Structure formats: C-alpha cells, structure tokens
PDB file of C-alpha atoms and ligand atoms in Angstrom:
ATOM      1  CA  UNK A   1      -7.743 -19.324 -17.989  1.00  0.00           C
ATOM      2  CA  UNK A   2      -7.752 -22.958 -17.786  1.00  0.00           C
ATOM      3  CA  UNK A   3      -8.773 -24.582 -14.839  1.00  0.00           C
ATOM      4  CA  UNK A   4      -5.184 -25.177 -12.385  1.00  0.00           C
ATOM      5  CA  UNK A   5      -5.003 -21.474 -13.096  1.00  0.00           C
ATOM      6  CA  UNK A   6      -8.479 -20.703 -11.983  1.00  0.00           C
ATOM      7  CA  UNK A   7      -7.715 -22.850  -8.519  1.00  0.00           C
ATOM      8  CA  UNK A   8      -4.117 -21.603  -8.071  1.00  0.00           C
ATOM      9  CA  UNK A   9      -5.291 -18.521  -5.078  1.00  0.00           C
ATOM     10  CA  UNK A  10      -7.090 -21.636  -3.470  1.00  0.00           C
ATOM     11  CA  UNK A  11      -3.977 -23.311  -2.978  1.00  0.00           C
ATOM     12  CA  UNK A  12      -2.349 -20.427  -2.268  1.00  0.00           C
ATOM     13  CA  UNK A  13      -4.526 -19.656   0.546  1.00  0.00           C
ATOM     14  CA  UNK A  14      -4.521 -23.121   2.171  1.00  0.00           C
ATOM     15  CA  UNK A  15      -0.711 -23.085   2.244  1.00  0.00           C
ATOM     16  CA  UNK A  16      -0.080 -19.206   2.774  1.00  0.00           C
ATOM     17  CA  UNK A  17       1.974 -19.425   6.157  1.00  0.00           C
ATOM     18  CA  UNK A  18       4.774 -21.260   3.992  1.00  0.00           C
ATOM     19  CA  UNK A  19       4.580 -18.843   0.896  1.00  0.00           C
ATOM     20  CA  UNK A  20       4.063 -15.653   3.227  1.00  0.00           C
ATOM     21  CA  UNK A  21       7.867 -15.132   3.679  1.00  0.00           C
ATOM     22  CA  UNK A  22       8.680 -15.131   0.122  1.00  0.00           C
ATOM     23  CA  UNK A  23       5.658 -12.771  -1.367  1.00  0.00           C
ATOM     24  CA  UNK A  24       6.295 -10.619   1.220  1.00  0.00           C
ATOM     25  CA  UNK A  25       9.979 -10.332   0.145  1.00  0.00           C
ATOM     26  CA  UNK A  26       9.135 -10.041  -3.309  1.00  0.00           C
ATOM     27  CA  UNK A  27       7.022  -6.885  -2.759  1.00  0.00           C
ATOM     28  CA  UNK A  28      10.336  -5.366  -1.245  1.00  0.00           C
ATOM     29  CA  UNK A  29      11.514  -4.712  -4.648  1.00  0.00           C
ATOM     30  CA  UNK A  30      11.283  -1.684  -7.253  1.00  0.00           C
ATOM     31  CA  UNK A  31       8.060  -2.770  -8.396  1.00  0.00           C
ATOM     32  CA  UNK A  32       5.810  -1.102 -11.374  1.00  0.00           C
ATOM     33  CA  UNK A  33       3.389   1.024 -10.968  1.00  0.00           C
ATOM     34  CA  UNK A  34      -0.414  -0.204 -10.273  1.00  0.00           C
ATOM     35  CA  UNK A  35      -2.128   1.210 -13.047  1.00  0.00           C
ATOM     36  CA  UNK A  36       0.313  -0.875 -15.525  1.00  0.00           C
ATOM     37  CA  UNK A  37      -0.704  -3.930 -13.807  1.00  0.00           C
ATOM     38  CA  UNK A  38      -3.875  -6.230 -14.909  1.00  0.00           C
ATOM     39  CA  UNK A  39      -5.477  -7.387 -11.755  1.00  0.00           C
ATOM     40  CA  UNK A  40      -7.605 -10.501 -11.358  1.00  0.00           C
ATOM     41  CA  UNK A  41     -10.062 -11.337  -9.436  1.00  0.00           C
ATOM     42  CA  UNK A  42      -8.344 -11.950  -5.758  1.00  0.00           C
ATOM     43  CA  UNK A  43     -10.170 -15.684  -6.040  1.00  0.00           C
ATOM     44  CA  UNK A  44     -10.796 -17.007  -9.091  1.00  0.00           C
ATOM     45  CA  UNK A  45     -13.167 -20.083  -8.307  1.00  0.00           C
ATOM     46  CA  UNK A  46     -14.246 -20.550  -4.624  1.00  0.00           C
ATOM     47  CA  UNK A  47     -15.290 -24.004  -4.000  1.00  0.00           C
ATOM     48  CA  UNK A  48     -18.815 -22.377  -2.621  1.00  0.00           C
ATOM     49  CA  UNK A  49     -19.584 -18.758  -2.924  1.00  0.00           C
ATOM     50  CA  UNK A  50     -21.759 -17.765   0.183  1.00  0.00           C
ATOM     51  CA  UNK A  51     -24.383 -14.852  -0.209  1.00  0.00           C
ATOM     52  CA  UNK A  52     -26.293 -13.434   2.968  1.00  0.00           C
ATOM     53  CA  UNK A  53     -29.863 -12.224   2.031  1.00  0.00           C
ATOM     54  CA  UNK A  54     -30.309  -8.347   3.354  1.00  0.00           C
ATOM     55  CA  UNK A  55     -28.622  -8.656   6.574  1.00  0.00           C
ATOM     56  CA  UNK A  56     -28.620  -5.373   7.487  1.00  0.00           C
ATOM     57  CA  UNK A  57     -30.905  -3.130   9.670  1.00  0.00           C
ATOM     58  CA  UNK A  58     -31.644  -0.591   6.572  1.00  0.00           C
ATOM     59  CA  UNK A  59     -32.749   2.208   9.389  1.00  0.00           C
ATOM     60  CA  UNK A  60     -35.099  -0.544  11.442  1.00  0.00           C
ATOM     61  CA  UNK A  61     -34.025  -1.681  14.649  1.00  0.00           C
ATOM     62  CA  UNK A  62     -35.242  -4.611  16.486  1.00  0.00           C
ATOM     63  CA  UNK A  63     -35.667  -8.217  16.285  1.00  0.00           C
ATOM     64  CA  UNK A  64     -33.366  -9.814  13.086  1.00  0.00           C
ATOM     65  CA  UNK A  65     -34.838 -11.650  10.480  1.00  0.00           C
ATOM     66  CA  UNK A  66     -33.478 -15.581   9.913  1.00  0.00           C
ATOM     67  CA  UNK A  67     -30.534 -15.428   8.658  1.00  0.00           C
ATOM     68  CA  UNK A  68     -30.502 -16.664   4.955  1.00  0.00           C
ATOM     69  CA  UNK A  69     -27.647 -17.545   2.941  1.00  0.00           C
ATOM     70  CA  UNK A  70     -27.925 -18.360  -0.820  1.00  0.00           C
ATOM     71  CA  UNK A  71     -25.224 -19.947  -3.167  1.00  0.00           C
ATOM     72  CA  UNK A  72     -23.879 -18.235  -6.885  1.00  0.00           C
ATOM     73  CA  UNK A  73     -22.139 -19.591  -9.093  1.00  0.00           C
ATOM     74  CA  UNK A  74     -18.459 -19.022  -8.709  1.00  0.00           C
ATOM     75  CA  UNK A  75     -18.028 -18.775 -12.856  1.00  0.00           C
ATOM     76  CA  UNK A  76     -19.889 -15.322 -12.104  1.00  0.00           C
ATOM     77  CA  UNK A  77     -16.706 -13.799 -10.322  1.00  0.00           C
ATOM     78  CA  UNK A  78     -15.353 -10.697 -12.479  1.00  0.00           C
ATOM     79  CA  UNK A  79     -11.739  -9.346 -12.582  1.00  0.00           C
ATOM     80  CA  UNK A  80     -11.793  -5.409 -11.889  1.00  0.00           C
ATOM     81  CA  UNK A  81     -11.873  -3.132 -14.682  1.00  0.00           C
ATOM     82  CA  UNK A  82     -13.977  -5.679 -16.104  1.00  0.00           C
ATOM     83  CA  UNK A  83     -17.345  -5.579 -17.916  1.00  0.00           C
ATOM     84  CA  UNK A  84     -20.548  -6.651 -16.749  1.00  0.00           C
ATOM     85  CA  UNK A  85     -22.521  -7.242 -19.326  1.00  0.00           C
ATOM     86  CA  UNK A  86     -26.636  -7.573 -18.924  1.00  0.00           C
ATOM     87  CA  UNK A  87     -27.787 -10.221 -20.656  1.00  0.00           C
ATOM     88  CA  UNK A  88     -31.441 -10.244 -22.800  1.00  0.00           C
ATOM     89  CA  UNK A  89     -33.484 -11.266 -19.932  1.00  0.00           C
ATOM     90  CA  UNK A  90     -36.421  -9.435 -19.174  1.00  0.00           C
ATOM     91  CA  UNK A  91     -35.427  -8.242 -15.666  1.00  0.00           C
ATOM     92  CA  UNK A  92     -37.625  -5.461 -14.217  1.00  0.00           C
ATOM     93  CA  UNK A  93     -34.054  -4.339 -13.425  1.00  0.00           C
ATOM     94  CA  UNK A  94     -29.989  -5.162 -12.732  1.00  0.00           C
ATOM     95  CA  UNK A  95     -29.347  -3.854  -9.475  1.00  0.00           C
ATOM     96  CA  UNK A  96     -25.475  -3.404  -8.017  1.00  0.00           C
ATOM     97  CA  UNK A  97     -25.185  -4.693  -4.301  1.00  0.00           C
ATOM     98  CA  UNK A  98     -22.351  -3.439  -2.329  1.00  0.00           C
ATOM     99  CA  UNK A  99     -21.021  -5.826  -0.451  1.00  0.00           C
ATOM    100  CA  UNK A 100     -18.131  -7.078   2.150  1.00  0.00           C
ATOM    101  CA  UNK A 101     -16.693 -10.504   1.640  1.00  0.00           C
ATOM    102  CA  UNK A 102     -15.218 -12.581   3.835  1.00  0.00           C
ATOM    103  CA  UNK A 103     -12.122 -15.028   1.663  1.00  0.00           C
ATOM    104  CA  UNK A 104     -12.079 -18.378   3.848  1.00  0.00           C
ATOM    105  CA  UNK A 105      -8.306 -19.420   4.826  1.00  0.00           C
ATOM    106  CA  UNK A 106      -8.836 -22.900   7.012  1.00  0.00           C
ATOM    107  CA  UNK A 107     -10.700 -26.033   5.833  1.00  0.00           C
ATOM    108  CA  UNK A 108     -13.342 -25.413   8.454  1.00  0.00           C
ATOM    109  CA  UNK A 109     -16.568 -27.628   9.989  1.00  0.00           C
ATOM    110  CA  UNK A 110     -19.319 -26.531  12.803  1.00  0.00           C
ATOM    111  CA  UNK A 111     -17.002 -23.438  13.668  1.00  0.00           C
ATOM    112  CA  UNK A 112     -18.134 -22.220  16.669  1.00  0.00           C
ATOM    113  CA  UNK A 113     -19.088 -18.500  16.399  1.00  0.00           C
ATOM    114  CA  UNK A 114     -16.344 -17.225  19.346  1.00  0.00           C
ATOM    115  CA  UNK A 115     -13.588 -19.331  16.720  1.00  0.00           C
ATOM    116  CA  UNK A 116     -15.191 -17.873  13.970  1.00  0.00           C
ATOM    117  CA  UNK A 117     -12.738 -15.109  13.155  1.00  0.00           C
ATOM    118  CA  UNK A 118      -9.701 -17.013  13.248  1.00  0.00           C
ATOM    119  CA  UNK A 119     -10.604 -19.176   9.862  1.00  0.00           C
ATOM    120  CA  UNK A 120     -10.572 -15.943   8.150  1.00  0.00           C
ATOM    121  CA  UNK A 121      -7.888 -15.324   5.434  1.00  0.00           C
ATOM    122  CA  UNK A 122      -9.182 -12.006   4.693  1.00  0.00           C
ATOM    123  CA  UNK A 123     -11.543  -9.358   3.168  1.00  0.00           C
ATOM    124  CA  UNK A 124     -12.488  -8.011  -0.205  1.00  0.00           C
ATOM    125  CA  UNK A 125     -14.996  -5.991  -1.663  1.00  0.00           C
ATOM    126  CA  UNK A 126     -17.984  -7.865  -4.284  1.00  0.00           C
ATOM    127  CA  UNK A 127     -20.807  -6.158  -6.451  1.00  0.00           C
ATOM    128  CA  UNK A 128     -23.627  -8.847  -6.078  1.00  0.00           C
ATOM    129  CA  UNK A 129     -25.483  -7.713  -9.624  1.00  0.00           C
ATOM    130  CA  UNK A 130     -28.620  -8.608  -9.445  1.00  0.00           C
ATOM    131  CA  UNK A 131     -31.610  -8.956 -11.818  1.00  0.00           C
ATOM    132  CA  UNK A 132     -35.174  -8.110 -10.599  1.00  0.00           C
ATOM    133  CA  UNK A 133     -38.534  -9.864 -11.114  1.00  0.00           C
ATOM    134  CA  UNK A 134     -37.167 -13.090 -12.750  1.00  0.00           C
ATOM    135  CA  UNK A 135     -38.208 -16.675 -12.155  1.00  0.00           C
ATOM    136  CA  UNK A 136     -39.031 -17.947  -8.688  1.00  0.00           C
ATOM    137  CA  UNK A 137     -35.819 -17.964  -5.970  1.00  0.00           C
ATOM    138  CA  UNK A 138     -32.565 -16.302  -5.189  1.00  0.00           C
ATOM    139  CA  UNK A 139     -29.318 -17.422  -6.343  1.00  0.00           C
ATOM    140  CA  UNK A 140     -29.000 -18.999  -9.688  1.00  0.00           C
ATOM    141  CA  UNK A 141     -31.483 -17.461 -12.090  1.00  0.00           C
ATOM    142  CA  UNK A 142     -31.339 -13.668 -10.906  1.00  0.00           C
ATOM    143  CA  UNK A 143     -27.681 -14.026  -9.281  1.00  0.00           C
ATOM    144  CA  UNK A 144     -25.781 -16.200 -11.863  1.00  0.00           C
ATOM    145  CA  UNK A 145     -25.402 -14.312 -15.169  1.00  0.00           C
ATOM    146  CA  UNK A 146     -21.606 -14.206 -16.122  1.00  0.00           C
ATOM    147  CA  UNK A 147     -20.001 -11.219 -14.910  1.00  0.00           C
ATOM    148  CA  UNK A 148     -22.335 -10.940 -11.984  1.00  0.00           C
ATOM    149  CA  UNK A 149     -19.936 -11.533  -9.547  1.00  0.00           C
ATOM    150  CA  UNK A 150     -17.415  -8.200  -9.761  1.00  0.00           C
ATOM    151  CA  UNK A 151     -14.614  -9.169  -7.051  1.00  0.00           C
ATOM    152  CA  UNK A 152     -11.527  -6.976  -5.697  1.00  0.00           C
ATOM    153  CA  UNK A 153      -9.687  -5.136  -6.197  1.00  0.00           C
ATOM    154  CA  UNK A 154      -7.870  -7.272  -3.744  1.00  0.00           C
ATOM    155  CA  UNK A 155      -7.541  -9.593  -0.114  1.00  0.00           C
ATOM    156  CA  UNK A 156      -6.612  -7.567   2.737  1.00  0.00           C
ATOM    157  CA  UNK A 157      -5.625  -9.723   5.282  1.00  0.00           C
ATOM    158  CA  UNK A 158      -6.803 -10.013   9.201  1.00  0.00           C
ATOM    159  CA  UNK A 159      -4.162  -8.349  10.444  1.00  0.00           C
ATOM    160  CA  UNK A 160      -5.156  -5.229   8.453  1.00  0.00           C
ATOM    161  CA  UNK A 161      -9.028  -5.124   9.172  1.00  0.00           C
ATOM    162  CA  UNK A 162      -9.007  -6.012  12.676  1.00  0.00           C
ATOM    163  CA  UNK A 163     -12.787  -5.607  13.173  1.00  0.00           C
ATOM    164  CA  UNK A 164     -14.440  -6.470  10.363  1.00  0.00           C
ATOM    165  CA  UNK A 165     -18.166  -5.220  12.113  1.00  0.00           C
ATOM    166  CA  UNK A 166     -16.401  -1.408  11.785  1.00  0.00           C
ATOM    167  CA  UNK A 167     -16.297  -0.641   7.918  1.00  0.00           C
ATOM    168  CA  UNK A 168     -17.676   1.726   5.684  1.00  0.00           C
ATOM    169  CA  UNK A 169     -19.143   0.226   2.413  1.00  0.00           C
ATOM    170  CA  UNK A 170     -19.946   3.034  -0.265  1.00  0.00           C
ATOM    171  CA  UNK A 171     -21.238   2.627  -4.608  1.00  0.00           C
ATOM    172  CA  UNK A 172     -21.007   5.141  -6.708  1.00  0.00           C
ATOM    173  CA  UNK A 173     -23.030   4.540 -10.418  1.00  0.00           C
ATOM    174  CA  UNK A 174     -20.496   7.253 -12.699  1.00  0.00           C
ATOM    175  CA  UNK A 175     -20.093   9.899 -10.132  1.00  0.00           C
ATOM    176  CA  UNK A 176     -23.764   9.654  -8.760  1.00  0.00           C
ATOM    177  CA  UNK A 177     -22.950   8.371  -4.659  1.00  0.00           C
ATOM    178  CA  UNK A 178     -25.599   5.534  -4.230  1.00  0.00           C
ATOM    179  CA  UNK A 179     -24.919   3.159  -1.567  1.00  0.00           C
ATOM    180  CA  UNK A 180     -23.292   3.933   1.812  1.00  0.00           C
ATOM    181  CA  UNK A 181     -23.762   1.795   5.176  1.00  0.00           C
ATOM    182  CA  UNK A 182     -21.677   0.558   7.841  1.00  0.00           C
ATOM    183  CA  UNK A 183     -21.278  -2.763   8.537  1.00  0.00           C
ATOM    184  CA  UNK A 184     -22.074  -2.281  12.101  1.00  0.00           C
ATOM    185  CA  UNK A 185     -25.629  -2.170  11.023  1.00  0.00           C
ATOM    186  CA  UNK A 186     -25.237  -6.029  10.100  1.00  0.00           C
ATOM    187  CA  UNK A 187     -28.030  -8.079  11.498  1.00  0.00           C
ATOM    188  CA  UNK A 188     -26.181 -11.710  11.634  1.00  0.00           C
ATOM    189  CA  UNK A 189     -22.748 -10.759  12.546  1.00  0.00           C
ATOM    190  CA  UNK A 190     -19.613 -12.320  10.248  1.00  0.00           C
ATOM    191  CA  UNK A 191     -19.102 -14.278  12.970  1.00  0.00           C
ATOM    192  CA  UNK A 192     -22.035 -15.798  12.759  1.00  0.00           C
ATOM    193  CA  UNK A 193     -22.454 -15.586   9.209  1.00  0.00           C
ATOM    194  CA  UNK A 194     -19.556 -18.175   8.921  1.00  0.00           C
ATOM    195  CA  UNK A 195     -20.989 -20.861  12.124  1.00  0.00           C
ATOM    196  CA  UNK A 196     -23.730 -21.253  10.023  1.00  0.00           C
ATOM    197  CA  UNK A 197     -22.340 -22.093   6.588  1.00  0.00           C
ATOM    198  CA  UNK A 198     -20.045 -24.278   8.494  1.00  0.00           C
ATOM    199  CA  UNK A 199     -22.677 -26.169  10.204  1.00  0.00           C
ATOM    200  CA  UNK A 200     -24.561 -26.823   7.130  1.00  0.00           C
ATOM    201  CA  UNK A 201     -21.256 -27.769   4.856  1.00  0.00           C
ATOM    202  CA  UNK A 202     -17.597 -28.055   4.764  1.00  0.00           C
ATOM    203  CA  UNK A 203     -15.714 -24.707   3.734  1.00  0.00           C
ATOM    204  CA  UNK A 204     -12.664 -24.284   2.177  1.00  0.00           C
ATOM    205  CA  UNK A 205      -9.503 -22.494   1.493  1.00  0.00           C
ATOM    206  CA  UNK A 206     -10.607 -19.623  -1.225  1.00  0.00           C
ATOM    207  CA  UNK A 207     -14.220 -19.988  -0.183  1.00  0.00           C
ATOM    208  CA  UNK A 208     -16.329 -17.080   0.178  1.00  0.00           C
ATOM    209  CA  UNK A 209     -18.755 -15.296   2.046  1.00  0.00           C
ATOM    210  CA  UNK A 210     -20.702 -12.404   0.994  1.00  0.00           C
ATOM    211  CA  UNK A 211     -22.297 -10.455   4.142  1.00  0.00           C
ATOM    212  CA  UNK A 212     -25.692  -8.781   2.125  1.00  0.00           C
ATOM    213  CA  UNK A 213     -26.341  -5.733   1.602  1.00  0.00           C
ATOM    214  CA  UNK A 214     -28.517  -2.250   2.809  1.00  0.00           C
ATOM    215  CA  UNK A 215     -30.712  -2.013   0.070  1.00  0.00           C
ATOM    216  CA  UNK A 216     -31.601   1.789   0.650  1.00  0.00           C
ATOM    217  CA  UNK A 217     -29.528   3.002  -2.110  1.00  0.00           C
ATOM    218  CA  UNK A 218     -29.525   0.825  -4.584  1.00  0.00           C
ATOM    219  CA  UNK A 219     -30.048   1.555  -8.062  1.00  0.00           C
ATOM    220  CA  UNK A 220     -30.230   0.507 -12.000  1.00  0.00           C
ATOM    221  CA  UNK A 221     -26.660  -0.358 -13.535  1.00  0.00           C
ATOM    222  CA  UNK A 222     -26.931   0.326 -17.172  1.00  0.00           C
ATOM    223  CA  UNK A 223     -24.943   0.453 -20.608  1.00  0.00           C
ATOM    224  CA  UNK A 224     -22.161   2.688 -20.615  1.00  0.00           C
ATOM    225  CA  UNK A 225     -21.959   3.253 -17.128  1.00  0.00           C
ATOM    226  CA  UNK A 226     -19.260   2.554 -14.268  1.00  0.00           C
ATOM    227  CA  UNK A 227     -19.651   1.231 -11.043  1.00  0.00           C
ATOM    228  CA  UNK A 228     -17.256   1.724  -7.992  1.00  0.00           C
ATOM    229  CA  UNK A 229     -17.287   0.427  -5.024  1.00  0.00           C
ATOM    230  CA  UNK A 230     -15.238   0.677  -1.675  1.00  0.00           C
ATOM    231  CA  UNK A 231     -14.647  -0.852   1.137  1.00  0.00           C
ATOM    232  CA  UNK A 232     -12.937   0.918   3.859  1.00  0.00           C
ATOM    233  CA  UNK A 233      -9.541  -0.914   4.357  1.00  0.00           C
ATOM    234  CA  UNK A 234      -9.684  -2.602   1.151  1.00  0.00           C
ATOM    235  CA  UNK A 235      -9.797  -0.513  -1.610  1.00  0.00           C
ATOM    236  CA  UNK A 236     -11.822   1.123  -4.335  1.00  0.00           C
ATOM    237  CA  UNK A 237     -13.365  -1.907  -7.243  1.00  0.00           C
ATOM    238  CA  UNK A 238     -14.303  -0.318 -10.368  1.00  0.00           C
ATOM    239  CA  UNK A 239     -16.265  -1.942 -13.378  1.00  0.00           C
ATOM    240  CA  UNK A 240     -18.033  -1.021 -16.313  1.00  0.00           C
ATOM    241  CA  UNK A 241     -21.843  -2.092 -17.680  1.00  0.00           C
ATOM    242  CA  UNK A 242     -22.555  -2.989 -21.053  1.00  0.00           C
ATOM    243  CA  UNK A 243     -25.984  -3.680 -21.928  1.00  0.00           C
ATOM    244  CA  UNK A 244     -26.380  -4.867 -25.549  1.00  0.00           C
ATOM    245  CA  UNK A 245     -29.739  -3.858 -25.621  1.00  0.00           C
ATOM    246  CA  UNK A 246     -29.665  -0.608 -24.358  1.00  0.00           C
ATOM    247  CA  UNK A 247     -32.550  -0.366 -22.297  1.00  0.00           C
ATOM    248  CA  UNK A 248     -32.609   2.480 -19.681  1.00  0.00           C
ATOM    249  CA  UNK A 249     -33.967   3.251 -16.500  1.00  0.00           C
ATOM    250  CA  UNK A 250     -33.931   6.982 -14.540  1.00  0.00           C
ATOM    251  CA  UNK A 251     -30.393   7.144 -13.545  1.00  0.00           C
ATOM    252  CA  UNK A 252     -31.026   7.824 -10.207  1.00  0.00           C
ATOM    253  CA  UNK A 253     -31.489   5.531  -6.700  1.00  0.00           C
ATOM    254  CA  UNK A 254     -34.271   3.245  -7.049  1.00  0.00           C
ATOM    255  CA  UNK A 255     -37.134   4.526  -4.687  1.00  0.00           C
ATOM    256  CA  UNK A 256     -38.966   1.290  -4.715  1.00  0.00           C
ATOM    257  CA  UNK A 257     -36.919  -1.449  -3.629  1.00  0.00           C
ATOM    258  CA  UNK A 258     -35.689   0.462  -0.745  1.00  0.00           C
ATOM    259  CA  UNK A 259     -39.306   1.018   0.446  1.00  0.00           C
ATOM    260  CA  UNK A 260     -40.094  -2.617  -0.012  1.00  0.00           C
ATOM    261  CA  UNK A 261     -37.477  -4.179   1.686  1.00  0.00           C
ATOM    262  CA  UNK A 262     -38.455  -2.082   5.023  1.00  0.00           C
ATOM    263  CA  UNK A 263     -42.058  -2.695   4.484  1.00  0.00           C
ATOM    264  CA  UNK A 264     -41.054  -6.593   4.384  1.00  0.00           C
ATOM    265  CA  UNK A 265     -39.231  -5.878   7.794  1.00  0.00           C
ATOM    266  CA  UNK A 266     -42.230  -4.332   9.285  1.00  0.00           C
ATOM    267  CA  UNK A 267     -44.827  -6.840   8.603  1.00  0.00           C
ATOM    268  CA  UNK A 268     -43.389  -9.853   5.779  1.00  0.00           C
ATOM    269  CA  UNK A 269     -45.451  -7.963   2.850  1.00  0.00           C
ATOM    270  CA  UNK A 270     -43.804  -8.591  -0.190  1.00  0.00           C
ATOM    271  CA  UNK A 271     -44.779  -6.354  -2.655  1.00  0.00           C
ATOM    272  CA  UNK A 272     -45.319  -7.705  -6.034  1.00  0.00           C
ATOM    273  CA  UNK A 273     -41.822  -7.394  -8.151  1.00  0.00           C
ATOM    274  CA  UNK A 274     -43.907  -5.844 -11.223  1.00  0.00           C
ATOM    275  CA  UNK A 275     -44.714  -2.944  -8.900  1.00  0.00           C
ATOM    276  CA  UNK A 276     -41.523  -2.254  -6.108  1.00  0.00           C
ATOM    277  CA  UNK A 277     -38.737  -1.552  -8.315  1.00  0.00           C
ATOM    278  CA  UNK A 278     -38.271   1.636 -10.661  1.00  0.00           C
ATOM    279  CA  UNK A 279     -39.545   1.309 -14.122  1.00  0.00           C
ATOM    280  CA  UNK A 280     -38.294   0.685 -17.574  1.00  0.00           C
ATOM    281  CA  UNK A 281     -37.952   3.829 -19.629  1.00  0.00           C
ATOM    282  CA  UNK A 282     -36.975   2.749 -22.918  1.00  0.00           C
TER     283      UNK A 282
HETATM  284 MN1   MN B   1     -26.540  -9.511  -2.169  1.00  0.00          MN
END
C-alpha cells in the first residue's frame, strides 16, 4: 500500500468525532458477511509504536520493577490472517507475546496519569514475536523482523472496554492453550504506561502502546503453525508461521524463559540466553 494509504487510520483517528456519525450510519446497512471481508491491520503505521518490557507480576507480588518501554518498528505491523514469516537468523527461538494495546486518539504531551485514560482512542490485541538470544538490546534487532508485529483483528473503542486493567488475554499455538493472564496483574498500570511515553515524547493520533506481557506461557512459533490470540472485549487475532527453514522446537510451552524471567524478579540474575530458553531440535 503506498504510503497516504498506510497513514489514512491516523487521520482517521485524529478527526474521528466528525467522521463518527457517518461510519456509524454506514454499518446500519445489509452488510456482508465477516469472513468475506479482508481485514487490515486496525493501524497501519503508528508514528511510534510503544512496547512495555514484562510488566506483569508473572505469580510474584511485591515491589515493581522500572518500568521500561522499548520502540519497534511500525513496518513490523501484520494484517490478520497474515503470515509471519521467521527469517534465517540464528535465534535460540521466536517467541509469540500476547499482548493488549492501547491505539492513541489525542496529540498528547506530559499527560498526567489521572488524564491518562481520556487520550485513549481504543484497544486492540498485538502478538509481539520475538526472537531469542540475538545481538545486544530490545527492540530493533530481536523485535523488528517484518511481520513481527501481528495487529487486530480490530479497535474497540473506550466506550466498549471501560476498564482496561479488567481483561483476559489468552494464545493458543494450533489448538495447544499457551498464554492466559489478566491484565490486572499489570505492574505499571495503562495509565501510567501512557504518562510516561508522554513525558519523554510527543504522541500521536494512531500511536501505540503495547502493555508487555506474562511470560509464563510462552512458547516456540514455528512453520506451519497458527497462532490466536484474544483479548476479552476485542476479539480473537489469528495468524499463521512460516519458517523457510524449517527448524523445530518441542511444541509445547517453553519451561525456561518462564523460570528466568521470575528468577530475574527475585534477585536481577539473568540467566545466560544460550541456556534459559527451550532448545533447538532440528
Ligand atoms: Mn512484548
């Protein structure tokens, strides 16, 4: 799609009290039925793309970590019933992240965390894919492979998800039930999760903000497979994994990562990459 396209939901959002009238009256009609329809992505190109690192209590209460936000690239985003396709990198692993996302809806700066709520268009669900043991940081090099970025199936607006700290988040790899939290168990609440960002920059319309993920529960994503994820109140995202390379992994949740994550909330050990997640079996 060439790039007005790719910004049109931006503008959209910016100016949706004016448009709200007429797309509401032009979902009054006949219609056609979903599964004819080709969905996109709900935003195609968010200025900034806004990832929270863990941010959630994964089963250990007490003091929070910092909160830590990372950026990926917003050429990552995926439309549903799309392919993610692993690229050649030797990852110890692709992980699938379950994930609610905040969609910005006001030009916002150094939102207080009380206001924070009200420059909210809306929610939708994300699949942060992730690649294991590569290079040194978070963000670009593990986060930013094409197709990383699954996104949808849609925006469900505030007025719909009311309190966005009472959802269910669930992925399923094929039919195998892999991740399921609550965002309840967040550690930096969205509210705060969006006076941050805005203190460092300026967000915009379209923008987005991915709240982390529980890690207990995650797993490999491999060729051939589906993943689908839902978020209560939005809806059920579904993609498919190619992996031209067809390397495999036990389909099954990874035991490792889950145990290192809470072992880096207990004391800050962080186990060596080579060693936490599951194994390479072909
Ligand atoms: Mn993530």
């Amino acid at each position: 799609m060439a790039l007005p396209g790719l910004y049109r939901m931006n503008a959209l959002i910016e100016s949706f009290d004016e448009f709200r009238g007429a797309i509401e009256k032009a979902a009054t009609g006949a219609g056609r039925p979903l599964a004819e329809a080709q969905l996109r992505a709900p935003v195609q190109r968010p200025v900034q793309m806004l990832f929270a690192m863990g941010n959630y209590h994964e089963g250990l209460e007490g003091t929070a970590r910092p909160l830590g936000l990372f950026l990926k690239a917003s050429s990552t985003i995926l439309d549903p019933g799309g392919t993610v396709v692993l690229p050649s990198d030797d990852a110890k692993i692709f992980h699938h992240e379950a994930e609610i996302a905040v969609v910005i809806g006001k030009e916002c700066k150094d939102v207080a965390a009380e206001d924070a709520l009200d420059v909210v268009f809306g929610y939708t669900g994300i699949i942060d894919v992730s690649a294991r043991g590569m290079g040194m940081g978070v963000g670009f090099i593990d986060k930013s492979f094409e197709t990383f970025c699954p996104m949808g199936p849609w925006i469900t607006l505030t007025d719909e998800i009311t309190d966005p700290q009472n959802v269910s988040v669930r992925l399923w790899q094929n039919d195998q039930p892999r991740q399921e939290y609550h965002t309840s168990d967040m550690e930096h609440q969205i509210r705060n999760l969006i006076a941050y960002a805005s203190h460092i920059t300026r967000l915009y319309p379209g923008d987005i903000i991915a709240c982390g993920t529980n890690h207990q529960g995650l797993g490999p994503m491999q060729d051939g497979e589906t993943t689908t994820l839902e978020v209560e109140g939005v809806g059920r995202l579904t993609v498919k994994v190619s992996d031209p390379h067809g390397r495999r992994w036990p389909m099954e949740i990874d035991p490792n990562i889950g145990r290192a994550i809470r072992q880096w909330r207990k004391d800050g050990t962080h186990l060596d990459p080579a060693t936490s997640y599951a194994g390479r079996i072909a």
